[in-house]
Amino acid sequence: MNRGEIHIKYPALILAGGKSKGKLLEATGVEEKALITFSGYPMLHFVLTAFLSAPSVGRPVVVVGNRDKILRQMALPTGVMVVQEAGSMIDNLYTGLRHLPPSEKVLLSSCDIPLVTGEMIEDFLGRCGEAQVDVFYPIIEKSLVMKRFPMSQRTFARLYDGVFTGGNVLLVNPVKLREIEPVVREVIRLRKSPFRLASRLGFFFLLRLFTGGIRIAQVEKKVEKVFGIRARAIRMPYPEIGTDLDKTGDFFLFQGLISRGVSQK
């Protein structure tokens, strides 16, 4: 099917249930990460603005988080539904999926990438195509990240194809996610530790990963064999899609960039 002839609109889900802790909580004074403010706007506002401005994102956009606080502290645009969080990230994921209309693919995102734009979202969806894949996952080369955000502290993995970090926006098959819930729970638990996750793929695979001898295509084939997930990495030119609010330094980075009008309002 040609997306130019029949414009596909993907249901969208934003996970907005994360909490600020430690130094990040001290710096922001806001417990709900989604409601940390930049230039007078909650962080969730910037992500919603990006999603709603992307032509391929359908309605409603479902947000899972602290419903009472979100509704009390920000005015929601038309086409957004807020669902009460269920606990952990994985519980919030499956709660959100239940509120989306039936679809072969769902756009999934965290709420803590306030520099993302609708153009970036649309470009990612355009690169995914119509292949029979369960998870499209954006990856960004380290050189692009360091050029754009030289002080950024991200988690990188060295492959034969280059050194990459992962993005925070995915295009997923919701039916498959329900079928393999235990696998999804494990992947999310290990998402911040690529080498621990890779260890599930076998000793020799991990050894080759440590030496940078594994290609992206080999990772995709191994993931399908071990986890039963048809995954495809999408190389993206936008570091913003993988630069999230994780540390205090990220907060001050975003604060400076957004105050200078780098992101949308």
Coordinates of N, CA and C in Angstrom, one line a residue, residues 3 7-13 48 50-61 107 118 121-122 125:
R3 N 1.6 4.9 1.0 CA 1.2 5.9 2.0 C 0.8 7.2 1.3
H7 N -3.5 7.7 3.1 CA -2.7 8.2 4.2 C -3.0 7.5 5.5
I8 N -2.1 6.7 6.0 CA -2.3 5.9 7.2 C -2.2 6.8 8.4
K9 N -3.1 6.7 9.4 CA -3.0 7.4 10.6 C -2.9 6.4 11.8
Y10 N -1.8 6.5 12.5 CA -1.5 5.5 13.5 C -2.0 6.0 14.9
P11 N -2.7 5.2 15.6 CA -3.0 5.5 17.0 C -1.7 5.7 17.8
A12 N -1.8 6.6 18.8 CA -0.6 7.0 19.5 C -0.8 6.9 21.0
L13 N 0.3 6.5 21.7 CA 0.2 6.3 23.2 C 1.5 6.9 23.8
L48 N 3.2 16.3 23.2 CA 1.8 16.3 22.6 C 1.8 17.2 21.4
A50 N 4.2 17.9 19.4 CA 4.9 17.2 18.3 C 3.9 16.1 17.7
F51 N 3.3 15.3 18.5 CA 2.5 14.2 18.0 C 1.3 14.8 17.2
L52 N 0.6 15.8 17.8 CA -0.6 16.3 17.2 C -0.3 17.1 15.8
S53 N 1.0 17.5 15.7 CA 1.3 18.2 14.4 C 1.8 17.3 13.3
A54 N 2.0 16.0 13.7 CA 2.5 15.0 12.7 C 1.2 14.5 11.9
P55 N 1.2 14.6 10.6 CA 0.0 14.2 9.8 C -0.4 12.7 10.0
S56 N 0.6 11.9 10.3 CA 0.3 10.4 10.3 C -0.1 10.0 11.7
V57 N -0.3 10.9 12.6 CA -0.7 10.5 14.0 C -2.2 10.7 14.1
G58 N -2.9 9.6 14.5 CA -4.4 9.6 14.6 C -4.9 10.2 15.9
R59 N -6.2 10.1 16.0 CA -6.8 10.6 17.2 C -7.7 9.6 17.8
P60 N -7.9 9.5 19.1 CA -7.2 10.3 20.1 C -5.8 9.9 20.3
V61 N -5.0 10.8 20.8 CA -3.6 10.5 21.4 C -3.9 10.1 22.9
L107 N 1.9 3.9 17.6 CA 3.0 4.8 17.8 C 3.1 4.9 19.4
G118 N 7.1 17.4 15.4 CA 6.2 16.7 14.5 C 6.9 16.2 13.2
I121 N 8.8 13.1 14.1 CA 7.9 11.9 14.2 C 7.4 11.5 12.8
E122 N 7.1 12.4 12.0 CA 6.6 12.0 10.6 C 7.7 11.4 9.8
L125 N 8.1 7.7 11.0 CA 7.0 6.9 10.4 C 7.2 6.6 9.0

